[in-house]
Short mmCIF file of C-alpha atoms and ligand atoms in Angstrom, two decimals:
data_model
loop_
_atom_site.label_atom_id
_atom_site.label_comp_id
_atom_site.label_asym_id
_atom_site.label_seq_id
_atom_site.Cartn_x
_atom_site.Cartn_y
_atom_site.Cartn_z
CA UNK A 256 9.17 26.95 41.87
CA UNK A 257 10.23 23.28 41.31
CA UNK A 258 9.45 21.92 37.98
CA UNK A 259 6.44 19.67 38.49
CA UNK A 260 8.04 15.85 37.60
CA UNK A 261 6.55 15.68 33.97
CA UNK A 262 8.95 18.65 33.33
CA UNK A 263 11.91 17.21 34.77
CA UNK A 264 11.30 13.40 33.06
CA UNK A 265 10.49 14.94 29.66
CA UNK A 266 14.16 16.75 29.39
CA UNK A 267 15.75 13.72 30.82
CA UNK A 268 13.91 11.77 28.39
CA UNK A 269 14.73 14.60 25.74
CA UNK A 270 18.26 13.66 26.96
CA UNK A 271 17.78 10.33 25.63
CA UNK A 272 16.96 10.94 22.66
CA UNK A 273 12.93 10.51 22.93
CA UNK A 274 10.28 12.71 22.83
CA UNK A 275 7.86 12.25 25.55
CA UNK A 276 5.05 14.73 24.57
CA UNK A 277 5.22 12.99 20.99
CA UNK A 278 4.95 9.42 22.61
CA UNK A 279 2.04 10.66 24.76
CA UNK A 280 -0.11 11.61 21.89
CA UNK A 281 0.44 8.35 19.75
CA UNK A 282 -0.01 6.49 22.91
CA UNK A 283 -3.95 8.88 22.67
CA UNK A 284 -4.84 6.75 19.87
CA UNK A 285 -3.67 3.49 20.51
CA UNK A 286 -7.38 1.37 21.18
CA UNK A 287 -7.03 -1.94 23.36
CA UNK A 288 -10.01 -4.21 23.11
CA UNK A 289 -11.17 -5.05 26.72
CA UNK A 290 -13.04 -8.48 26.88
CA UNK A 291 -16.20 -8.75 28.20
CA UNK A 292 -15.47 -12.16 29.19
CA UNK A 293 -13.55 -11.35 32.39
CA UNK A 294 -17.03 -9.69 34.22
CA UNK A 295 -18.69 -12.90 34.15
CA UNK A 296 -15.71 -15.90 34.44
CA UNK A 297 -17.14 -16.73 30.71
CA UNK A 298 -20.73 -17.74 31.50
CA UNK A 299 -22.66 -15.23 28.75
CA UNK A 300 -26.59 -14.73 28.95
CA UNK A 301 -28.06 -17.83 27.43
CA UNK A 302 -30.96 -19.03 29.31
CA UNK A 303 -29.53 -22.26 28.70
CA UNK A 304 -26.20 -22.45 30.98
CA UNK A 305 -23.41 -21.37 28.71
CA UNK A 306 -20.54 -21.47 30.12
CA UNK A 307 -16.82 -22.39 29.81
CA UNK A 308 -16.00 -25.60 28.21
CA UNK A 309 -13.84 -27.16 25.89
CA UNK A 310 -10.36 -27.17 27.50
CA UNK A 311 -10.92 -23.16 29.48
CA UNK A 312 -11.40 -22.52 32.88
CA UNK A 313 -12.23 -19.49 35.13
CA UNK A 314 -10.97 -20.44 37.99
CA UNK A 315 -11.62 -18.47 42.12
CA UNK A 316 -14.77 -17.69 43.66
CA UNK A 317 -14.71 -13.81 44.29
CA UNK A 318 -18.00 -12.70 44.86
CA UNK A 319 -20.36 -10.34 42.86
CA UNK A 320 -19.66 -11.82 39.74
CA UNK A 321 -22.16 -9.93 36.63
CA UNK A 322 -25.41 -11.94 36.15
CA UNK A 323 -26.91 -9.90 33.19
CA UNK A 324 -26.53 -7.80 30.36
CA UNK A 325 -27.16 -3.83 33.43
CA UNK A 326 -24.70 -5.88 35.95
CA UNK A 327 -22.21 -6.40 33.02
CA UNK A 328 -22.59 -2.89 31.59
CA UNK A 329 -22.53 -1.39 34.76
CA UNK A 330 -19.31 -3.25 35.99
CA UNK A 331 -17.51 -2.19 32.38
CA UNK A 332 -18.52 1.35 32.62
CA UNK A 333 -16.14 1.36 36.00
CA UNK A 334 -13.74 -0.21 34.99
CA UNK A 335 -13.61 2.07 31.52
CA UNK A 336 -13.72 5.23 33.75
CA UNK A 337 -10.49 3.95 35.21
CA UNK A 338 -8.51 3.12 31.99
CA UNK A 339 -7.13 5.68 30.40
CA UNK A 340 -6.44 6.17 26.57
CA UNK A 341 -9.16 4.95 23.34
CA UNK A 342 -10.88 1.45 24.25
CA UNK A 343 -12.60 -1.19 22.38
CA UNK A 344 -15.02 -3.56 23.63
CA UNK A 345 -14.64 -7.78 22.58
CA UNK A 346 -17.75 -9.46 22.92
CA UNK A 347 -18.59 -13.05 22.81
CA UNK A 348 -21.88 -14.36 21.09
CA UNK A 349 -23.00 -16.32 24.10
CA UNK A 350 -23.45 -12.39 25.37
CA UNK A 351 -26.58 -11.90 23.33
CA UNK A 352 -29.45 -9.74 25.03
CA UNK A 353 -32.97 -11.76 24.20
CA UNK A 354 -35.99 -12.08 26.36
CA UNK A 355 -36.70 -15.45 24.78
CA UNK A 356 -34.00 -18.68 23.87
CA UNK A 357 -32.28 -18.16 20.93
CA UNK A 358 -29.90 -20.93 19.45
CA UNK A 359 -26.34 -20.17 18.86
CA UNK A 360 -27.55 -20.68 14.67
CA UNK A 361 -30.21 -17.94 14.94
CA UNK A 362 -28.46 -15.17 16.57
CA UNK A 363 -28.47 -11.65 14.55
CA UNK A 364 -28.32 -7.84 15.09
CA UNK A 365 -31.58 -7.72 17.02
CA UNK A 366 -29.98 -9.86 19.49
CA UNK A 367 -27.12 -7.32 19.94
CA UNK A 368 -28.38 -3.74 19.74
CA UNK A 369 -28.22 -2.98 23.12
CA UNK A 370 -24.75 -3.53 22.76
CA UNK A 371 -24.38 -1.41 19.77
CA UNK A 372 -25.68 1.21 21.79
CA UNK A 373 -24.15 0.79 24.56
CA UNK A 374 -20.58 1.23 22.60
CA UNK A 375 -21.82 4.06 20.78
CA UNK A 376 -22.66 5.95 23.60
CA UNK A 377 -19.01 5.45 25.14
CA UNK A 378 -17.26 5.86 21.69
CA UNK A 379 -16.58 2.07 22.20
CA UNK A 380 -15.48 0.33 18.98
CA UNK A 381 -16.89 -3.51 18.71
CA UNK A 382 -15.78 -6.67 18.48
CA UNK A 383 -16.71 -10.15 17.79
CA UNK A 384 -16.80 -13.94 19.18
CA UNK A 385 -18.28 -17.25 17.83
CA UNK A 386 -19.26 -19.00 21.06
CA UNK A 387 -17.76 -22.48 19.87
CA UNK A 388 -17.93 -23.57 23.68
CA UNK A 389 -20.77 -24.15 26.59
CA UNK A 390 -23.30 -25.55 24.38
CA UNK A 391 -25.11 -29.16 24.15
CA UNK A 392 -23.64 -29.65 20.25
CA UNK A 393 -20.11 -28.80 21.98
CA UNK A 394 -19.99 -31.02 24.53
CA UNK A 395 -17.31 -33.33 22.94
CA UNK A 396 -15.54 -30.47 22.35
CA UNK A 397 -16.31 -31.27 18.36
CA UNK A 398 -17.58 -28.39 16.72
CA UNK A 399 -16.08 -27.15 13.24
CA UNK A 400 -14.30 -30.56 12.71
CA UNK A 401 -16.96 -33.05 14.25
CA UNK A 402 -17.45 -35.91 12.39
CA UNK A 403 -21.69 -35.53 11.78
CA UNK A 404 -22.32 -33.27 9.13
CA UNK A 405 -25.42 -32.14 10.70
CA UNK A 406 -23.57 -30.49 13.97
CA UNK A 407 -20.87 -28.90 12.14
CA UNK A 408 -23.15 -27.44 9.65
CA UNK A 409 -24.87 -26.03 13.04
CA UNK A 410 -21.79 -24.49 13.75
CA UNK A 411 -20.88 -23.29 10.39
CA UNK A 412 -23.93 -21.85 10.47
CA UNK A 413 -23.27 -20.32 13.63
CA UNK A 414 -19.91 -18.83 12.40
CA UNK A 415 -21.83 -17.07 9.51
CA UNK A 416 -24.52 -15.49 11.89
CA UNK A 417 -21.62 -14.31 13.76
CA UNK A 418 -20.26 -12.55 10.83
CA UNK A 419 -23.21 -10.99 9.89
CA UNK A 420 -23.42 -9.77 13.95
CA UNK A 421 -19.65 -8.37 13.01
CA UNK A 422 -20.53 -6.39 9.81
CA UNK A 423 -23.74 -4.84 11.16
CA UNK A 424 -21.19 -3.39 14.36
CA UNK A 425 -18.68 -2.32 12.10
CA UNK A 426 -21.49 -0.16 10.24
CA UNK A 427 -23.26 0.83 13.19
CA UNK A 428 -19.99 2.68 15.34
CA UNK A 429 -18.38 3.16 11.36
CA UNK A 430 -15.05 1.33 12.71
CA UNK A 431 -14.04 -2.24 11.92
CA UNK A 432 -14.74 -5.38 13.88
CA UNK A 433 -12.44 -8.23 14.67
CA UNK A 434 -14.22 -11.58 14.18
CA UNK A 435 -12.10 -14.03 15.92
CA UNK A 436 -12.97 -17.86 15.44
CA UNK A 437 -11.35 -19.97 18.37
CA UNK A 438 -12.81 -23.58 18.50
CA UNK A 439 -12.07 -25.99 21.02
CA UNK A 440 -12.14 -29.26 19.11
CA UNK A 441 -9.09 -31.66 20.11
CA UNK A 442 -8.95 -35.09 21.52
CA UNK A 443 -7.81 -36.16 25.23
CA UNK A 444 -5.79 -39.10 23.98
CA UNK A 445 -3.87 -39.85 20.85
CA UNK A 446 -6.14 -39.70 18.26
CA UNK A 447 -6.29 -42.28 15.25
CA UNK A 448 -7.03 -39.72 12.77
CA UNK A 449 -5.27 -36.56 12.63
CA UNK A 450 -6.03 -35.67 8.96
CA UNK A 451 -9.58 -35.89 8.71
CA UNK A 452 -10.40 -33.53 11.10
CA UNK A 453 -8.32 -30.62 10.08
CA UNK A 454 -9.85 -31.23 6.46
CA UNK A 455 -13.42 -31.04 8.16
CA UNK A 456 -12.25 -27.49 9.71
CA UNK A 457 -10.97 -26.35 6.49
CA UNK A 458 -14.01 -27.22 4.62
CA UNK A 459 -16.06 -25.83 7.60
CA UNK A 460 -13.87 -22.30 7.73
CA UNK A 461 -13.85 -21.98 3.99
CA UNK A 462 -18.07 -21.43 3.97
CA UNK A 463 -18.08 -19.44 6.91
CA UNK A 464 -15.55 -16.85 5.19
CA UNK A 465 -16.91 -17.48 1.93
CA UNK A 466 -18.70 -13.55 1.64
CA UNK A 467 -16.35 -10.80 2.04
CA UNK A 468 -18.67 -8.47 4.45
CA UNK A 469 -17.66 -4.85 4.70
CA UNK A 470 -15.58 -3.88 7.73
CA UNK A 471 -15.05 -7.39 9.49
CA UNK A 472 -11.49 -8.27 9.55
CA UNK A 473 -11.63 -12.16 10.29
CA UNK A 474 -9.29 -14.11 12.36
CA UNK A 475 -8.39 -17.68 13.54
CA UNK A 476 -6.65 -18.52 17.06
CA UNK A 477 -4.49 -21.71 17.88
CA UNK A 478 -3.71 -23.19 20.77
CA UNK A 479 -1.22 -25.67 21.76
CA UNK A 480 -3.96 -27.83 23.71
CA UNK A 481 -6.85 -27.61 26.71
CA UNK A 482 -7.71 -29.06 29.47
CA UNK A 483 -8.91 -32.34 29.17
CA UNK A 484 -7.92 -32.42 25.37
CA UNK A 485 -4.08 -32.64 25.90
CA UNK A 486 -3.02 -35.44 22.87
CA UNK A 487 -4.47 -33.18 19.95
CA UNK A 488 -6.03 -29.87 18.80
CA UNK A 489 -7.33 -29.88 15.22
CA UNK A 490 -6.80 -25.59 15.13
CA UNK A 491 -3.25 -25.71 15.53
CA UNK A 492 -0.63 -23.17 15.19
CA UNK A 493 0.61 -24.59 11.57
CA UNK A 494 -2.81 -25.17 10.44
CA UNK A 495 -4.36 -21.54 11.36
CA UNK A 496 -1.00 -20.46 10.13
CA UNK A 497 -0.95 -21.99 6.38
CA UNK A 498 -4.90 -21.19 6.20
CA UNK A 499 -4.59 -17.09 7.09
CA UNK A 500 -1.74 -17.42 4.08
CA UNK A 501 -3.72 -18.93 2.02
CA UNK A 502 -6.89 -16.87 2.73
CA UNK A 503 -6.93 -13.19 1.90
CA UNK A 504 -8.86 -11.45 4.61
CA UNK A 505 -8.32 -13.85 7.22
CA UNK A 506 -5.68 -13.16 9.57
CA UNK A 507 -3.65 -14.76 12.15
CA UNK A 508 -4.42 -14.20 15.98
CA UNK A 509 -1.81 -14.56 18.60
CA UNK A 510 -2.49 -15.47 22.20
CA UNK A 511 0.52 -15.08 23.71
CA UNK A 512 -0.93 -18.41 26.46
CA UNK A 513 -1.27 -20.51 23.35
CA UNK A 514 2.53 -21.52 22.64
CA UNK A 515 5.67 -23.98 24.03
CA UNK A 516 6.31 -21.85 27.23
CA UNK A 517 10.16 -21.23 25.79
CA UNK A 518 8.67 -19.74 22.41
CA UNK A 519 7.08 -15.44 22.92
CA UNK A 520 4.30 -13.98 20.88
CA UNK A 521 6.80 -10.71 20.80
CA UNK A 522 8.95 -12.74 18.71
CA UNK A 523 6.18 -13.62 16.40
CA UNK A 524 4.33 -10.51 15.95
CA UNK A 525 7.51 -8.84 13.94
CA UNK A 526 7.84 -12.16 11.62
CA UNK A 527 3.68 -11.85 10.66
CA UNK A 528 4.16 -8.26 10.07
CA UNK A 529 6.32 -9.19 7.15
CA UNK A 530 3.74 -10.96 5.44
CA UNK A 531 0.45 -9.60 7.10
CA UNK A 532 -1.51 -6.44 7.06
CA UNK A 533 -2.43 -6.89 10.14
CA UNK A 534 -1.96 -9.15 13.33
CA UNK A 535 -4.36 -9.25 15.92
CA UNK A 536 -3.36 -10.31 19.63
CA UNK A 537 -5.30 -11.91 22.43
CA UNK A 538 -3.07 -10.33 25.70
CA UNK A 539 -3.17 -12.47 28.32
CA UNK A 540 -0.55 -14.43 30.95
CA UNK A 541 0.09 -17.83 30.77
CA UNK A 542 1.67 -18.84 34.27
CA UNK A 543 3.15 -22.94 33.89
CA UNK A 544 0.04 -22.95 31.62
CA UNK A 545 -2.62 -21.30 29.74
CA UNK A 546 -3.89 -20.14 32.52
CA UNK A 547 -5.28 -16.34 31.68
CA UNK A 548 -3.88 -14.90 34.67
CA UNK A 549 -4.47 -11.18 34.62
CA UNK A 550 -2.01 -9.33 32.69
CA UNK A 551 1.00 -7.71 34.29
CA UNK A 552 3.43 -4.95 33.51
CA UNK A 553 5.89 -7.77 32.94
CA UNK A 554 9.00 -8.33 30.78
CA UNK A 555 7.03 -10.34 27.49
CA UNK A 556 4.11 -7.56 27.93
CA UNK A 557 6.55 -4.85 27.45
CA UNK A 558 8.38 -6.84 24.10
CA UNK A 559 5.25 -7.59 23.06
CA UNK A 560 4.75 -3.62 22.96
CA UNK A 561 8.07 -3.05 21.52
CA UNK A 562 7.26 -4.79 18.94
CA UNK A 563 4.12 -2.85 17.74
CA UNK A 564 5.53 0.52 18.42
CA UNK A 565 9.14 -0.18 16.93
CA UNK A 566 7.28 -2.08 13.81
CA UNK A 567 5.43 1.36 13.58
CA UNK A 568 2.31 -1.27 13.44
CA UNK A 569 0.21 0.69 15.72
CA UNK A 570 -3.19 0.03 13.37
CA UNK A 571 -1.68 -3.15 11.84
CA UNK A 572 -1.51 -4.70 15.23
CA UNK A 573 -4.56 -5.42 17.12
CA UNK A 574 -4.47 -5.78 20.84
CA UNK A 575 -6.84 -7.33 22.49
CA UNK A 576 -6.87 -8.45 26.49
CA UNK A 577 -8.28 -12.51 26.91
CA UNK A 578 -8.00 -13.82 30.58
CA UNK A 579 -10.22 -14.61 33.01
CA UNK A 580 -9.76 -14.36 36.99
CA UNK A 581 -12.16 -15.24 39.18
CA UNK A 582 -10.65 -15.22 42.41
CA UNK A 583 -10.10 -11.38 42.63
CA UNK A 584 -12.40 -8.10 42.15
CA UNK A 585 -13.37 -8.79 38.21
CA UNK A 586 -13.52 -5.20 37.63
CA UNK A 587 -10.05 -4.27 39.17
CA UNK A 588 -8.73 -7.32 36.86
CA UNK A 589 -10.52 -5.16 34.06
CA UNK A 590 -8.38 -2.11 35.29
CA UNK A 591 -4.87 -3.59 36.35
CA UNK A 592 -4.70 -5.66 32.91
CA UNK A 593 -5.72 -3.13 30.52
CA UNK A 594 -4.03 -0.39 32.01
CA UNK A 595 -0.98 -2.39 32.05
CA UNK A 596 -1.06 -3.00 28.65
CA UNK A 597 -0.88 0.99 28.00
CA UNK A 598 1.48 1.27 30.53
CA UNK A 599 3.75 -1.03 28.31
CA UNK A 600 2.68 0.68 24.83
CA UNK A 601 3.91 4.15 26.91
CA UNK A 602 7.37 2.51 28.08
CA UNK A 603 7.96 1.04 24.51
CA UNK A 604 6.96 4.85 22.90
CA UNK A 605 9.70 6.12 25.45
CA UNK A 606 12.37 4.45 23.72
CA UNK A 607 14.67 5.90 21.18
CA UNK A 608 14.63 3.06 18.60
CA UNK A 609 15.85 5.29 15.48
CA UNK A 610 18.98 5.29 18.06
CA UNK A 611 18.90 1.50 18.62
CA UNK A 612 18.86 0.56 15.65
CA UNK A 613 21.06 2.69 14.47
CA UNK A 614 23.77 0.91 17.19
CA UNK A 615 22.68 -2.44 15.99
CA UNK A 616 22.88 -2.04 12.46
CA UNK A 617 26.49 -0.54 12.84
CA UNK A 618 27.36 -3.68 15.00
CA UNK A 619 28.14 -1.28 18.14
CA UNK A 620 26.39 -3.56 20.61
CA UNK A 621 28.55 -2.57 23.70
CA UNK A 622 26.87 1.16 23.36
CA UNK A 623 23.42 -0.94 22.58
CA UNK A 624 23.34 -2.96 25.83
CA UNK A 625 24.64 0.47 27.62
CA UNK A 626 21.76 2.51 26.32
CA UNK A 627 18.68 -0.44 26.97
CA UNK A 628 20.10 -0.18 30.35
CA UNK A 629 20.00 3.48 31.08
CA UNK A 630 16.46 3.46 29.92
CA UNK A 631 15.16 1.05 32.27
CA UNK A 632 15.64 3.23 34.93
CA UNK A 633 14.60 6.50 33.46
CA UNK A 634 11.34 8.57 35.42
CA UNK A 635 8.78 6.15 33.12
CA UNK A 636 6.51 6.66 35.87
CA UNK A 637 6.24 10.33 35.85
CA UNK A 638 5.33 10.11 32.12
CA UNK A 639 2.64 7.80 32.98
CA UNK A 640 1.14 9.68 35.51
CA UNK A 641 0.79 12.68 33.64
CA UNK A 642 -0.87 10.31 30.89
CA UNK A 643 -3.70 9.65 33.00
CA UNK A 644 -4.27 13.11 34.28
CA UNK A 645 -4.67 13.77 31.26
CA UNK A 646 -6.39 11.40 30.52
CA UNK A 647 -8.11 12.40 33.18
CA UNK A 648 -8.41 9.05 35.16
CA UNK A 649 -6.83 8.08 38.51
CA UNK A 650 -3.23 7.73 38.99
CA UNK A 651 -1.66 4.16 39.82
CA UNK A 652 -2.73 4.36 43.60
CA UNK A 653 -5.91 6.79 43.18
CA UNK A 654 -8.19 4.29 41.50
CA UNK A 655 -8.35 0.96 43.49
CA UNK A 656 -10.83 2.82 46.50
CA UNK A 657 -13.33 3.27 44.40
CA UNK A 658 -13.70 -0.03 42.96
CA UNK A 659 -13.56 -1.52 46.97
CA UNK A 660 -16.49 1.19 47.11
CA UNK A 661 -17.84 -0.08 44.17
CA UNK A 662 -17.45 -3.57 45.50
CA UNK A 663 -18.89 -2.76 48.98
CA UNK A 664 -22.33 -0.73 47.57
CA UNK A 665 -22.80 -2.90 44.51
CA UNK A 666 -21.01 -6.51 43.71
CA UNK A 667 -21.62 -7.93 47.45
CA UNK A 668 -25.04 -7.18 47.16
CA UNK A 669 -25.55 -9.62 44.43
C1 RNT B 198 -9.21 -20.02 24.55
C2 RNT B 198 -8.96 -18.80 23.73
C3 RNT B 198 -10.16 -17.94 23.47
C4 RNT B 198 -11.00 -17.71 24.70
C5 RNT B 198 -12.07 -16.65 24.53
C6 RNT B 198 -13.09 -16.71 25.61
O1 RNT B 198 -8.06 -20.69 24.88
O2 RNT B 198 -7.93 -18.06 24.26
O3 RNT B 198 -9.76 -16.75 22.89
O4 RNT B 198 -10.22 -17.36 25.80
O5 RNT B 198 -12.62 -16.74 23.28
ZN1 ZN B 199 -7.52 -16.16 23.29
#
């Protein structure tokens, strides 16, 4: 009888130096955090609009877009049937669950318990968002560095609800949760005061994390600049930097569409490692742009991948997806990003890198550059289909007809 492909890929692999059955079990417990941003092209559950603002844009019109909290769960739950491997679920705080308004200062646990069930249910860990975007006090895109005291102590307050939202998920599914504070503020044009503002965000960041709270592993994100606010950004990559150094228990976040297009995140994540414990990632791609195209299995996803499996920083590292399409079928966006991510986790596992390293560090780079290229062309794809089977979710190929059915029965008929 032939050997089925597995077989044959695993001894060729074997060949190479790498054991495949070993890389699919690590790859078992690798979680990627799937935002629940992408169902809805960022517009949340606030009665009162929500929204993308501040310098981010969904951009498309594909239809059947979620409109509330069952059209949002319902749309996850197919894409998470489709994904194989452990999952997380990111959540933003304009996603709250309330019959009646809430402001972005008052939000607690009550407001997210349906959420807290729903991951439980799905062995879903949680994590967390400030909404510092699509509200009235953020319209100047001012929020932790605004110049009235009285707005950004509304969102300092909001950052500390947020927290509190965090710790009561990490107790209630007994895993941590990421608390990840992006703000928008910046200015369009040159601004006349670059100092000030940065102070104001210090001072606001330093009372939000001011109470260690049990399982919440804070983080800040840069950006080089947003729409509309192209002179400045106040959280910049030096600032968020210096202030995750200087702040024990508040790490660094890396969104690989928030740099110089010439400088990668998978150079970064190896040089935070050093001086981290860990180093959470928004996975996205950035095309010209920070544009949060969907995320392909491309050459910076796989270093990016490289990195965490080589750094043996599988828990250190935590991946999480951030883009936003809206001119495709959100759920298949789900599906092609995230399991593109594990598809690039699997090709980095299947890589000898004791080997590698071994070449490098004894200067033999001719046999170095030989070997990287065999292994580009080794049967990856057999080992990845036998992931998901057994996994037991569709093969590339098996899984996009059901989301069309799902589109056809369900999205176009909202
Ligand atoms: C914006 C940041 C941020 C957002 C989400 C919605 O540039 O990347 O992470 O995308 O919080
Ligand atoms: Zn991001």
């Amino acid at each position: 009888m032939r050997m089925s492909r597995f077989t044959e890929a695993k001894d060729i692999y074997a060949g190479l130096g790498v054991d495949a059955e070993a890389a699919l079990s690590r790859l078992h417990e690798i979680p990627v955090s799937l935002h629940c941003w992408q169902g809805d092209d960022v517009t949340g559950f606030e009665s009162s609009g929500g929204g993308t603002s501040g310098g981010i844009q969904a951009t498309g019109g594909y239809p059947g877009k979620a409109r509330s909290p069952k059209e949002l769960m319902a749309d996850l739950d197919q894409a998470l049937a489709r994904i194989p491997g452990k999952m997380r679920l990111n959540l933003h705080a304009s996603y709250l669950i309330t019959e009646k308004a809430v402001d972005r200062d008052a939000i607690g646990p009550e407001h997210f318990s349906a959420w807290a069930a729903y991951a439980k249910e799905r062995t879903l860990g949680l994590d967390f968002n400030p909404t510092f975007f699509g509200h009235p006090l953020a319209a100047d895109s001012l929020t932790l560095s605004h110049p009235d005291d009285g707005i950004r102590a509304f969102w300092v307050r909001h950052g500390i609800a947020s927290r509190k939202i965090a710790a009561y998920f990490a107790e209630a599914l007994r895993t941590h949760c990421l608390l990840n504070v992006w703000i928008p503020d910046g200015y369009k044009d040159v601004p006349a005061d670059r100092l000030g503002p940065r102070l104001r965000l210090l001072d606001s960041l330093d009372r939000i994390f001011a109470e260690r709270l049990p399982g919440v592993i804070d983080c800040v994100e840069s950006k080089v600049f947003g729409i509309g606010l192209e002179s400045y950004t106040v959280g910049s990559s030096e600032f968020y930097l210096s202030y995750a150094a200087r702040r024990p228990g508040v790490y660094n976040l890396l969104d690989n569409g928030h740099y110089h297009p010439t400088e990668t995140v998978s150079d970064k994540i190896p040089s935070l490692l050093a001086f981290f414990d860990y180093v959470p990632l928004h996975v996205t791609r950035p095309v010209r742009w920070d544009s949060d195209h969907v995320v392909l299995f491309d050459d910076e996803l796989r270093e990016i991948a490289k990195e965490i499996i080589r750094s043996e920083a599988d828990s250190r590292v935590l991946i999480g997806l951030d883009y936003f399409d809206a001119s495709i079928n959100r759920v298949a966006a789900w599906i092609v990003g995230a399991r593109n991510m594990k598809k690039a986790l699997l090709y980095a596992l299947l890589t000898p890198y004791g080997k590698l390293k071994a070449l490098q560090d004894s200067g033999r780079f001719t046999e170095l550059m030989t070997l990287g290229e065999a292994l580009k062309t080794a049967p990856f794809g057999d080992v990845w289909g036998e992931f998901c089977r057994r996994e037991t979710v569709p093969e590339d190929g098996g899984w996009l007809a059901g989301v069309m059915e799902y589109e056809r029965t369900a999205l176009l008929t909202r």
